[in-house]
Amino acid sequence: MNQIENLQAEYDIFQIWNFPNGFGLKVKIGEYSPYFPHGQQLHLYEDVIEWATGSRQMPSSVCSADCGPGYRKFLQEGIAACCFDCIPCPENEVSNETSECLLLR
């Protein structure tokens, strides 16, 4: 077996905490290892991560929120497909669980 195939990179993940006086602190917030079980190769220390909101609780993603009943996804031009506006369904249509409007029969 080729030696290069045996060497798989492991990574530490860091976050820089910036303070008002220009001082920065590098904090390890996770790690990646191809040797961890499948689906657990990326491990983040969620209790250590400091989000821009000043909270340690992971913020919810606006892009992944589904539209409510009666609304459908409307993609924003020039922005990732996961980011969208929710607009009302046209008259005589209803929304289903996939945020698409369906014609009433």
PDB file of N, CA and C in Angstrom:
ATOM      1  N   MET A   1       0.849  -1.185   0.000  1.00  0.00           N
ATOM      2  CA  MET A   1       0.000   0.000   0.000  1.00  0.00           C
ATOM      3  C   MET A   1       0.892   1.245   0.000  1.00  0.00           C
ATOM      4  N   ASN A   2       0.484   2.231  -0.724  1.00  0.00           N
ATOM      5  CA  ASN A   2       1.233   3.468  -0.850  1.00  0.00           C
ATOM      6  C   ASN A   2       1.214   4.229   0.475  1.00  0.00           C
ATOM      7  N   GLN A   3       2.368   4.750   0.912  1.00  0.00           N
ATOM      8  CA  GLN A   3       2.465   5.485   2.183  1.00  0.00           C
ATOM      9  C   GLN A   3       1.570   6.716   2.205  1.00  0.00           C
ATOM     10  N   ILE A   4       1.434   7.392   1.083  1.00  0.00           N
ATOM     11  CA  ILE A   4       0.618   8.609   1.022  1.00  0.00           C
ATOM     12  C   ILE A   4      -0.840   8.277   1.299  1.00  0.00           C
ATOM     13  N   GLU A   5      -1.324   7.130   0.847  1.00  0.00           N
ATOM     14  CA  GLU A   5      -2.709   6.724   1.095  1.00  0.00           C
ATOM     15  C   GLU A   5      -2.971   6.500   2.578  1.00  0.00           C
ATOM     16  N   ASN A   6      -1.953   6.115   3.332  1.00  0.00           N
ATOM     17  CA  ASN A   6      -2.106   5.865   4.763  1.00  0.00           C
ATOM     18  C   ASN A   6      -2.184   7.153   5.582  1.00  0.00           C
ATOM     19  N   LEU A   7      -1.667   8.238   5.042  1.00  0.00           N
ATOM     20  CA  LEU A   7      -1.640   9.492   5.781  1.00  0.00           C
ATOM     21  C   LEU A   7      -2.881  10.314   5.460  1.00  0.00           C
ATOM     22  N   GLN A   8      -3.763  10.445   6.422  1.00  0.00           N
ATOM     23  CA  GLN A   8      -4.952  11.274   6.254  1.00  0.00           C
ATOM     24  C   GLN A   8      -4.862  12.411   7.251  1.00  0.00           C
ATOM     25  N   ALA A   9      -5.140  13.596   6.772  1.00  0.00           N
ATOM     26  CA  ALA A   9      -4.960  14.785   7.601  1.00  0.00           C
ATOM     27  C   ALA A   9      -6.044  14.916   8.669  1.00  0.00           C
ATOM     28  N   GLU A  10      -5.613  15.336   9.852  1.00  0.00           N
ATOM     29  CA  GLU A  10      -6.514  15.699  10.937  1.00  0.00           C
ATOM     30  C   GLU A  10      -6.334  17.194  11.168  1.00  0.00           C
ATOM     31  N   TYR A  11      -7.428  17.878  11.519  1.00  0.00           N
ATOM     32  CA  TYR A  11      -7.373  19.322  11.672  1.00  0.00           C
ATOM     33  C   TYR A  11      -7.993  19.766  12.980  1.00  0.00           C
ATOM     34  N   ASP A  12      -7.381  20.763  13.598  1.00  0.00           N
ATOM     35  CA  ASP A  12      -8.001  21.471  14.714  1.00  0.00           C
ATOM     36  C   ASP A  12      -8.702  22.688  14.122  1.00  0.00           C
ATOM     37  N   ILE A  13      -9.848  23.055  14.679  1.00  0.00           N
ATOM     38  CA  ILE A  13     -10.612  24.199  14.199  1.00  0.00           C
ATOM     39  C   ILE A  13     -10.562  25.278  15.274  1.00  0.00           C
ATOM     40  N   PHE A  14     -10.167  26.478  14.863  1.00  0.00           N
ATOM     41  CA  PHE A  14      -9.990  27.578  15.804  1.00  0.00           C
ATOM     42  C   PHE A  14     -10.904  28.741  15.464  1.00  0.00           C
ATOM     43  N   GLN A  15     -11.222  29.520  16.467  1.00  0.00           N
ATOM     44  CA  GLN A  15     -11.947  30.775  16.311  1.00  0.00           C
ATOM     45  C   GLN A  15     -11.109  31.858  16.984  1.00  0.00           C
ATOM     46  N   ILE A  16     -11.028  33.024  16.360  1.00  0.00           N
ATOM     47  CA  ILE A  16     -10.298  34.140  16.942  1.00  0.00           C
ATOM     48  C   ILE A  16     -11.288  35.038  17.664  1.00  0.00           C
ATOM     49  N   TRP A  17     -11.082  35.224  18.942  1.00  0.00           N
ATOM     50  CA  TRP A  17     -11.901  36.155  19.722  1.00  0.00           C
ATOM     51  C   TRP A  17     -11.179  37.492  19.724  1.00  0.00           C
ATOM     52  N   ASN A  18     -11.808  38.489  19.141  1.00  0.00           N
ATOM     53  CA  ASN A  18     -11.225  39.836  19.079  1.00  0.00           C
ATOM     54  C   ASN A  18     -11.753  40.687  20.225  1.00  0.00           C
ATOM     55  N   PHE A  19     -10.850  41.395  20.881  1.00  0.00           N
ATOM     56  CA  PHE A  19     -11.208  42.269  21.989  1.00  0.00           C
ATOM     57  C   PHE A  19     -10.999  43.721  21.575  1.00  0.00           C
ATOM     58  N   PRO A  20     -11.703  44.660  22.211  1.00  0.00           N
ATOM     59  CA  PRO A  20     -11.646  46.075  21.811  1.00  0.00           C
ATOM     60  C   PRO A  20     -10.248  46.671  21.745  1.00  0.00           C
ATOM     61  N   ASN A  21      -9.332  46.247  22.573  1.00  0.00           N
ATOM     62  CA  ASN A  21      -7.993  46.851  22.589  1.00  0.00           C
ATOM     63  C   ASN A  21      -7.066  46.293  21.510  1.00  0.00           C
ATOM     64  N   GLY A  22      -7.622  45.528  20.559  1.00  0.00           N
ATOM     65  CA  GLY A  22      -6.821  44.959  19.487  1.00  0.00           C
ATOM     66  C   GLY A  22      -6.219  43.613  19.825  1.00  0.00           C
ATOM     67  N   PHE A  23      -6.447  43.141  21.019  1.00  0.00           N
ATOM     68  CA  PHE A  23      -5.941  41.847  21.459  1.00  0.00           C
ATOM     69  C   PHE A  23      -6.841  40.744  20.907  1.00  0.00           C
ATOM     70  N   GLY A  24      -6.257  39.672  20.418  1.00  0.00           N
ATOM     71  CA  GLY A  24      -7.019  38.538  19.902  1.00  0.00           C
ATOM     72  C   GLY A  24      -6.608  37.263  20.612  1.00  0.00           C
ATOM     73  N   LEU A  25      -7.554  36.373  20.795  1.00  0.00           N
ATOM     74  CA  LEU A  25      -7.290  35.101  21.451  1.00  0.00           C
ATOM     75  C   LEU A  25      -7.743  33.974  20.539  1.00  0.00           C
ATOM     76  N   LYS A  26      -6.835  33.039  20.222  1.00  0.00           N
ATOM     77  CA  LYS A  26      -7.159  31.899  19.376  1.00  0.00           C
ATOM     78  C   LYS A  26      -7.662  30.762  20.264  1.00  0.00           C
ATOM     79  N   VAL A  27      -8.912  30.334  20.020  1.00  0.00           N
ATOM     80  CA  VAL A  27      -9.547  29.321  20.852  1.00  0.00           C
ATOM     81  C   VAL A  27      -9.908  28.111  19.988  1.00  0.00           C
ATOM     82  N   LYS A  28      -9.510  26.923  20.426  1.00  0.00           N
ATOM     83  CA  LYS A  28      -9.869  25.703  19.695  1.00  0.00           C
ATOM     84  C   LYS A  28     -11.346  25.417  19.932  1.00  0.00           C
ATOM     85  N   ILE A  29     -12.116  25.346  18.825  1.00  0.00           N
ATOM     86  CA  ILE A  29     -13.557  25.116  18.948  1.00  0.00           C
ATOM     87  C   ILE A  29     -14.000  23.787  18.335  1.00  0.00           C
ATOM     88  N   GLY A  30     -13.041  23.008  17.844  1.00  0.00           N
ATOM     89  CA  GLY A  30     -13.427  21.716  17.277  1.00  0.00           C
ATOM     90  C   GLY A  30     -12.264  21.043  16.596  1.00  0.00           C
ATOM     91  N   GLU A  31     -12.597  19.934  15.969  1.00  0.00           N
ATOM     92  CA  GLU A  31     -11.580  19.177  15.251  1.00  0.00           C
ATOM     93  C   GLU A  31     -12.227  18.328  14.171  1.00  0.00           C
ATOM     94  N   TYR A  32     -11.430  17.989  13.176  1.00  0.00           N
ATOM     95  CA  TYR A  32     -11.858  17.086  12.113  1.00  0.00           C
ATOM     96  C   TYR A  32     -10.854  15.948  12.066  1.00  0.00           C
ATOM     97  N   SER A  33     -11.371  14.730  12.002  1.00  0.00           N
ATOM     98  CA  SER A  33     -10.501  13.569  11.856  1.00  0.00           C
ATOM     99  C   SER A  33     -11.192  12.530  10.992  1.00  0.00           C
ATOM    100  N   PRO A  34     -10.522  12.068   9.947  1.00  0.00           N
ATOM    101  CA  PRO A  34     -11.091  11.011   9.120  1.00  0.00           C
ATOM    102  C   PRO A  34     -11.150   9.676   9.877  1.00  0.00           C
ATOM    103  N   TYR A  35     -10.530   9.617  11.044  1.00  0.00           N
ATOM    104  CA  TYR A  35     -10.507   8.381  11.834  1.00  0.00           C
ATOM    105  C   TYR A  35     -11.704   8.274  12.784  1.00  0.00           C
ATOM    106  N   PHE A  36     -12.443   9.379  12.973  1.00  0.00           N
ATOM    107  CA  PHE A  36     -13.657   9.331  13.786  1.00  0.00           C
ATOM    108  C   PHE A  36     -14.712   8.523  13.028  1.00  0.00           C
ATOM    109  N   PRO A  37     -15.726   8.003  13.709  1.00  0.00           N
ATOM    110  CA  PRO A  37     -16.784   7.239  13.025  1.00  0.00           C
ATOM    111  C   PRO A  37     -17.460   8.077  11.936  1.00  0.00           C
ATOM    112  N   HIS A  38     -17.936   7.417  10.892  1.00  0.00           N
ATOM    113  CA  HIS A  38     -18.630   8.086   9.796  1.00  0.00           C
ATOM    114  C   HIS A  38     -19.787   8.917  10.337  1.00  0.00           C
ATOM    115  N   GLY A  39     -19.903  10.142   9.883  1.00  0.00           N
ATOM    116  CA  GLY A  39     -20.948  11.041  10.355  1.00  0.00           C
ATOM    117  C   GLY A  39     -20.555  11.815  11.600  1.00  0.00           C
ATOM    118  N   GLN A  40     -19.400  11.485  12.186  1.00  0.00           N
ATOM    119  CA  GLN A  40     -18.922  12.174  13.380  1.00  0.00           C
ATOM    120  C   GLN A  40     -17.493  12.675  13.186  1.00  0.00           C
ATOM    121  N   GLN A  41     -17.088  12.805  11.936  1.00  0.00           N
ATOM    122  CA  GLN A  41     -15.712  13.194  11.651  1.00  0.00           C
ATOM    123  C   GLN A  41     -15.441  14.660  11.966  1.00  0.00           C
ATOM    124  N   LEU A  42     -16.477  15.480  11.914  1.00  0.00           N
ATOM    125  CA  LEU A  42     -16.359  16.876  12.306  1.00  0.00           C
ATOM    126  C   LEU A  42     -16.997  17.023  13.668  1.00  0.00           C
ATOM    127  N   HIS A  43     -16.218  17.481  14.620  1.00  0.00           N
ATOM    128  CA  HIS A  43     -16.725  17.641  15.989  1.00  0.00           C
ATOM    129  C   HIS A  43     -16.488  19.077  16.427  1.00  0.00           C
ATOM    130  N   LEU A  44     -17.582  19.791  16.759  1.00  0.00           N
ATOM    131  CA  LEU A  44     -17.476  21.168  17.236  1.00  0.00           C
ATOM    132  C   LEU A  44     -17.819  21.214  18.713  1.00  0.00           C
ATOM    133  N   TYR A  45     -17.064  21.995  19.462  1.00  0.00           N
ATOM    134  CA  TYR A  45     -17.326  22.185  20.889  1.00  0.00           C
ATOM    135  C   TYR A  45     -18.300  23.353  21.023  1.00  0.00           C
ATOM    136  N   GLU A  46     -19.583  23.061  20.878  1.00  0.00           N
ATOM    137  CA  GLU A  46     -20.607  24.105  20.826  1.00  0.00           C
ATOM    138  C   GLU A  46     -20.629  24.985  22.072  1.00  0.00           C
ATOM    139  N   ASP A  47     -20.234  24.443  23.212  1.00  0.00           N
ATOM    140  CA  ASP A  47     -20.255  25.230  24.449  1.00  0.00           C
ATOM    141  C   ASP A  47     -19.109  26.241  24.514  1.00  0.00           C
ATOM    142  N   VAL A  48     -18.150  26.159  23.581  1.00  0.00           N
ATOM    143  CA  VAL A  48     -17.003  27.069  23.581  1.00  0.00           C
ATOM    144  C   VAL A  48     -17.157  28.160  22.519  1.00  0.00           C
ATOM    145  N   ILE A  49     -17.917  27.887  21.462  1.00  0.00           N
ATOM    146  CA  ILE A  49     -18.033  28.830  20.343  1.00  0.00           C
ATOM    147  C   ILE A  49     -18.749  30.099  20.799  1.00  0.00           C
ATOM    148  N   GLU A  50     -18.149  31.230  20.492  1.00  0.00           N
ATOM    149  CA  GLU A  50     -18.748  32.537  20.786  1.00  0.00           C
ATOM    150  C   GLU A  50     -19.237  33.112  19.455  1.00  0.00           C
ATOM    151  N   TRP A  51     -20.563  33.235  19.308  1.00  0.00           N
ATOM    152  CA  TRP A  51     -21.149  33.736  18.071  1.00  0.00           C
ATOM    153  C   TRP A  51     -21.105  35.260  18.056  1.00  0.00           C
ATOM    154  N   ALA A  52     -21.262  35.856  16.876  1.00  0.00           N
ATOM    155  CA  ALA A  52     -21.215  37.318  16.722  1.00  0.00           C
ATOM    156  C   ALA A  52     -22.293  38.006  17.550  1.00  0.00           C
ATOM    157  N   THR A  53     -23.339  37.286  17.914  1.00  0.00           N
ATOM    158  CA  THR A  53     -24.408  37.861  18.730  1.00  0.00           C
ATOM    159  C   THR A  53     -23.990  38.008  20.187  1.00  0.00           C
ATOM    160  N   GLY A  54     -22.823  37.448  20.550  1.00  0.00           N
ATOM    161  CA  GLY A  54     -22.362  37.471  21.937  1.00  0.00           C
ATOM    162  C   GLY A  54     -22.886  36.293  22.733  1.00  0.00           C
ATOM    163  N   SER A  55     -23.622  35.424  22.091  1.00  0.00           N
ATOM    164  CA  SER A  55     -24.218  34.261  22.747  1.00  0.00           C
ATOM    165  C   SER A  55     -23.384  33.018  22.463  1.00  0.00           C
ATOM    166  N   ARG A  56     -23.532  32.030  23.308  1.00  0.00           N
ATOM    167  CA  ARG A  56     -22.876  30.741  23.053  1.00  0.00           C
ATOM    168  C   ARG A  56     -23.862  29.743  22.448  1.00  0.00           C
ATOM    169  N   GLN A  57     -25.116  30.163  22.277  1.00  0.00           N
ATOM    170  CA  GLN A  57     -26.136  29.293  21.681  1.00  0.00           C
ATOM    171  C   GLN A  57     -26.089  29.462  20.168  1.00  0.00           C
ATOM    172  N   MET A  58     -26.081  28.335  19.430  1.00  0.00           N
ATOM    173  CA  MET A  58     -25.988  28.377  17.985  1.00  0.00           C
ATOM    174  C   MET A  58     -27.214  29.091  17.410  1.00  0.00           C
ATOM    175  N   PRO A  59     -26.992  30.123  16.582  1.00  0.00           N
ATOM    176  CA  PRO A  59     -28.138  30.826  15.995  1.00  0.00           C
ATOM    177  C   PRO A  59     -28.824  29.964  14.946  1.00  0.00           C
ATOM    178  N   SER A  60     -30.115  30.155  14.781  1.00  0.00           N
ATOM    179  CA  SER A  60     -30.822  29.407  13.746  1.00  0.00           C
ATOM    180  C   SER A  60     -30.576  30.088  12.406  1.00  0.00           C
ATOM    181  N   SER A  61     -30.564  29.317  11.373  1.00  0.00           N
ATOM    182  CA  SER A  61     -30.310  29.827  10.037  1.00  0.00           C
ATOM    183  C   SER A  61     -31.597  30.351   9.426  1.00  0.00           C
ATOM    184  N   VAL A  62     -31.566  31.573   8.963  1.00  0.00           N
ATOM    185  CA  VAL A  62     -32.735  32.143   8.300  1.00  0.00           C
ATOM    186  C   VAL A  62     -32.969  31.428   6.979  1.00  0.00           C
ATOM    187  N   CYS A  63     -31.904  31.019   6.352  1.00  0.00           N
ATOM    188  CA  CYS A  63     -32.028  30.387   5.041  1.00  0.00           C
ATOM    189  C   CYS A  63     -32.704  29.022   5.088  1.00  0.00           C
ATOM    190  N   SER A  64     -32.695  28.354   6.203  1.00  0.00           N
ATOM    191  CA  SER A  64     -33.255  27.010   6.240  1.00  0.00           C
ATOM    192  C   SER A  64     -34.672  26.959   6.814  1.00  0.00           C
ATOM    193  N   ALA A  65     -35.229  28.093   7.187  1.00  0.00           N
ATOM    194  CA  ALA A  65     -36.581  28.108   7.747  1.00  0.00           C
ATOM    195  C   ALA A  65     -37.594  27.939   6.624  1.00  0.00           C
ATOM    196  N   ASP A  66     -38.558  27.045   6.824  1.00  0.00           N
ATOM    197  CA  ASP A  66     -39.593  26.830   5.817  1.00  0.00           C
ATOM    198  C   ASP A  66     -40.635  27.932   5.878  1.00  0.00           C
ATOM    199  N   CYS A  67     -41.346  28.096   4.780  1.00  0.00           N
ATOM    200  CA  CYS A  67     -42.446  29.058   4.738  1.00  0.00           C
ATOM    201  C   CYS A  67     -43.652  28.457   5.454  1.00  0.00           C
ATOM    202  N   GLY A  68     -44.449  29.299   6.037  1.00  0.00           N
ATOM    203  CA  GLY A  68     -45.636  28.842   6.738  1.00  0.00           C
ATOM    204  C   GLY A  68     -46.767  28.496   5.784  1.00  0.00           C
ATOM    205  N   PRO A  69     -47.868  27.988   6.326  1.00  0.00           N
ATOM    206  CA  PRO A  69     -49.026  27.629   5.492  1.00  0.00           C
ATOM    207  C   PRO A  69     -49.529  28.838   4.714  1.00  0.00           C
ATOM    208  N   GLY A  70     -49.839  28.611   3.438  1.00  0.00           N
ATOM    209  CA  GLY A  70     -50.342  29.691   2.594  1.00  0.00           C
ATOM    210  C   GLY A  70     -49.251  30.498   1.906  1.00  0.00           C
ATOM    211  N   TYR A  71     -47.994  30.109   2.111  1.00  0.00           N
ATOM    212  CA  TYR A  71     -46.861  30.824   1.513  1.00  0.00           C
ATOM    213  C   TYR A  71     -45.979  29.854   0.741  1.00  0.00           C
ATOM    214  N   ARG A  72     -45.213  30.404  -0.189  1.00  0.00           N
ATOM    215  CA  ARG A  72     -44.269  29.589  -0.953  1.00  0.00           C
ATOM    216  C   ARG A  72     -42.916  30.278  -0.982  1.00  0.00           C
ATOM    217  N   LYS A  73     -41.885  29.489  -1.335  1.00  0.00           N
ATOM    218  CA  LYS A  73     -40.536  30.035  -1.439  1.00  0.00           C
ATOM    219  C   LYS A  73     -40.409  30.858  -2.718  1.00  0.00           C
ATOM    220  N   PHE A  74     -39.765  32.001  -2.611  1.00  0.00           N
ATOM    221  CA  PHE A  74     -39.472  32.858  -3.749  1.00  0.00           C
ATOM    222  C   PHE A  74     -37.981  33.160  -3.686  1.00  0.00           C
ATOM    223  N   LEU A  75     -37.214  32.560  -4.617  1.00  0.00           N
ATOM    224  CA  LEU A  75     -35.758  32.692  -4.591  1.00  0.00           C
ATOM    225  C   LEU A  75     -35.326  34.125  -4.836  1.00  0.00           C
ATOM    226  N   GLN A  76     -34.295  34.534  -4.121  1.00  0.00           N
ATOM    227  CA  GLN A  76     -33.726  35.872  -4.265  1.00  0.00           C
ATOM    228  C   GLN A  76     -32.635  35.819  -5.327  1.00  0.00           C
ATOM    229  N   GLU A  77     -32.704  36.692  -6.301  1.00  0.00           N
ATOM    230  CA  GLU A  77     -31.739  36.691  -7.392  1.00  0.00           C
ATOM    231  C   GLU A  77     -30.332  37.012  -6.882  1.00  0.00           C
ATOM    232  N   GLY A  78     -29.369  36.211  -7.320  1.00  0.00           N
ATOM    233  CA  GLY A  78     -27.980  36.452  -6.967  1.00  0.00           C
ATOM    234  C   GLY A  78     -27.577  35.951  -5.594  1.00  0.00           C
ATOM    235  N   ILE A  79     -28.471  35.229  -4.912  1.00  0.00           N
ATOM    236  CA  ILE A  79     -28.191  34.722  -3.569  1.00  0.00           C
ATOM    237  C   ILE A  79     -28.346  33.204  -3.589  1.00  0.00           C
ATOM    238  N   ALA A  80     -27.690  32.523  -2.683  1.00  0.00           N
ATOM    239  CA  ALA A  80     -27.738  31.064  -2.612  1.00  0.00           C
ATOM    240  C   ALA A  80     -29.181  30.562  -2.609  1.00  0.00           C
ATOM    241  N   ALA A  81     -29.401  29.390  -3.202  1.00  0.00           N
ATOM    242  CA  ALA A  81     -30.750  28.821  -3.321  1.00  0.00           C
ATOM    243  C   ALA A  81     -31.389  28.544  -1.966  1.00  0.00           C
ATOM    244  N   CYS A  82     -30.580  28.437  -0.914  1.00  0.00           N
ATOM    245  CA  CYS A  82     -31.160  28.172   0.405  1.00  0.00           C
ATOM    246  C   CYS A  82     -31.732  29.441   1.033  1.00  0.00           C
ATOM    247  N   CYS A  83     -31.458  30.588   0.441  1.00  0.00           N
ATOM    248  CA  CYS A  83     -31.992  31.858   0.952  1.00  0.00           C
ATOM    249  C   CYS A  83     -33.145  32.295   0.061  1.00  0.00           C
ATOM    250  N   PHE A  84     -34.279  32.538   0.679  1.00  0.00           N
ATOM    251  CA  PHE A  84     -35.471  32.869  -0.094  1.00  0.00           C
ATOM    252  C   PHE A  84     -36.399  33.741   0.728  1.00  0.00           C
ATOM    253  N   ASP A  85     -37.321  34.380   0.026  1.00  0.00           N
ATOM    254  CA  ASP A  85     -38.401  35.108   0.672  1.00  0.00           C
ATOM    255  C   ASP A  85     -39.619  34.204   0.665  1.00  0.00           C
ATOM    256  N   CYS A  86     -40.532  34.421   1.579  1.00  0.00           N
ATOM    257  CA  CYS A  86     -41.799  33.699   1.582  1.00  0.00           C
ATOM    258  C   CYS A  86     -42.873  34.661   1.100  1.00  0.00           C
ATOM    259  N   ILE A  87     -43.552  34.263   0.021  1.00  0.00           N
ATOM    260  CA  ILE A  87     -44.618  35.116  -0.511  1.00  0.00           C
ATOM    261  C   ILE A  87     -45.923  34.324  -0.489  1.00  0.00           C
ATOM    262  N   PRO A  88     -47.056  35.025  -0.393  1.00  0.00           N
ATOM    263  CA  PRO A  88     -48.343  34.320  -0.353  1.00  0.00           C
ATOM    264  C   PRO A  88     -48.602  33.544  -1.634  1.00  0.00           C
ATOM    265  N   CYS A  89     -49.294  32.421  -1.503  1.00  0.00           N
ATOM    266  CA  CYS A  89     -49.718  31.661  -2.680  1.00  0.00           C
ATOM    267  C   CYS A  89     -50.758  32.479  -3.437  1.00  0.00           C
ATOM    268  N   PRO A  90     -50.804  32.327  -4.763  1.00  0.00           N
ATOM    269  CA  PRO A  90     -51.842  33.005  -5.532  1.00  0.00           C
ATOM    270  C   PRO A  90     -53.231  32.510  -5.113  1.00  0.00           C
ATOM    271  N   GLU A  91     -54.237  33.291  -5.451  1.00  0.00           N
ATOM    272  CA  GLU A  91     -55.612  32.918  -5.134  1.00  0.00           C
ATOM    273  C   GLU A  91     -55.933  31.565  -5.772  1.00  0.00           C
ATOM    274  N   ASN A  92     -56.701  30.743  -5.094  1.00  0.00           N
ATOM    275  CA  ASN A  92     -57.094  29.399  -5.526  1.00  0.00           C
ATOM    276  C   ASN A  92     -55.943  28.394  -5.469  1.00  0.00           C
ATOM    277  N   GLU A  93     -54.879  28.708  -4.736  1.00  0.00           N
ATOM    278  CA  GLU A  93     -53.783  27.770  -4.527  1.00  0.00           C
ATOM    279  C   GLU A  93     -53.480  27.686  -3.035  1.00  0.00           C
ATOM    280  N   VAL A  94     -52.936  26.530  -2.614  1.00  0.00           N
ATOM    281  CA  VAL A  94     -52.542  26.322  -1.220  1.00  0.00           C
ATOM    282  C   VAL A  94     -51.122  25.784  -1.203  1.00  0.00           C
ATOM    283  N   SER A  95     -50.453  25.936  -0.077  1.00  0.00           N
ATOM    284  CA  SER A  95     -49.086  25.428   0.023  1.00  0.00           C
ATOM    285  C   SER A  95     -49.090  24.049   0.660  1.00  0.00           C
ATOM    286  N   ASN A  96     -48.108  23.254   0.272  1.00  0.00           N
ATOM    287  CA  ASN A  96     -47.943  21.939   0.869  1.00  0.00           C
ATOM    288  C   ASN A  96     -46.734  21.955   1.794  1.00  0.00           C
ATOM    289  N   GLU A  97     -46.274  20.821   2.226  1.00  0.00           N
ATOM    290  CA  GLU A  97     -45.165  20.743   3.184  1.00  0.00           C
ATOM    291  C   GLU A  97     -43.823  21.126   2.573  1.00  0.00           C
ATOM    292  N   THR A  98     -43.739  21.245   1.255  1.00  0.00           N
ATOM    293  CA  THR A  98     -42.473  21.588   0.613  1.00  0.00           C
ATOM    294  C   THR A  98     -42.389  23.060   0.251  1.00  0.00           C
ATOM    295  N   SER A  99     -43.291  23.870   0.780  1.00  0.00           N
ATOM    296  CA  SER A  99     -43.315  25.326   0.521  1.00  0.00           C
ATOM    297  C   SER A  99     -43.572  25.640  -0.940  1.00  0.00           C
ATOM    298  N   GLU A 100     -44.347  24.785  -1.612  1.00  0.00           N
ATOM    299  CA  GLU A 100     -44.772  25.033  -2.986  1.00  0.00           C
ATOM    300  C   GLU A 100     -46.283  25.207  -2.975  1.00  0.00           C
ATOM    301  N   CYS A 101     -46.799  26.011  -3.897  1.00  0.00           N
ATOM    302  CA  CYS A 101     -48.241  26.231  -3.991  1.00  0.00           C
ATOM    303  C   CYS A 101     -48.844  25.264  -5.003  1.00  0.00           C
ATOM    304  N   LEU A 102     -49.992  24.714  -4.668  1.00  0.00           N
ATOM    305  CA  LEU A 102     -50.690  23.772  -5.528  1.00  0.00           C
ATOM    306  C   LEU A 102     -52.064  24.326  -5.852  1.00  0.00           C
ATOM    307  N   LEU A 103     -52.499  24.144  -7.070  1.00  0.00           N
ATOM    308  CA  LEU A 103     -53.794  24.617  -7.533  1.00  0.00           C
ATOM    309  C   LEU A 103     -54.901  23.788  -6.893  1.00  0.00           C
ATOM    310  N   LEU A 104     -55.900  24.446  -6.353  1.00  0.00           N
ATOM    311  CA  LEU A 104     -57.064  23.749  -5.801  1.00  0.00           C
ATOM    312  C   LEU A 104     -57.938  23.274  -6.942  1.00  0.00           C
ATOM    313  N   ARG A 105     -58.494  22.078  -6.821  1.00  0.00           N
ATOM    314  CA  ARG A 105     -59.382  21.557  -7.871  1.00  0.00           C
ATOM    315  C   ARG A 105     -60.769  21.453  -7.375  1.00  0.00           C
TER     316      ARG A 105
END
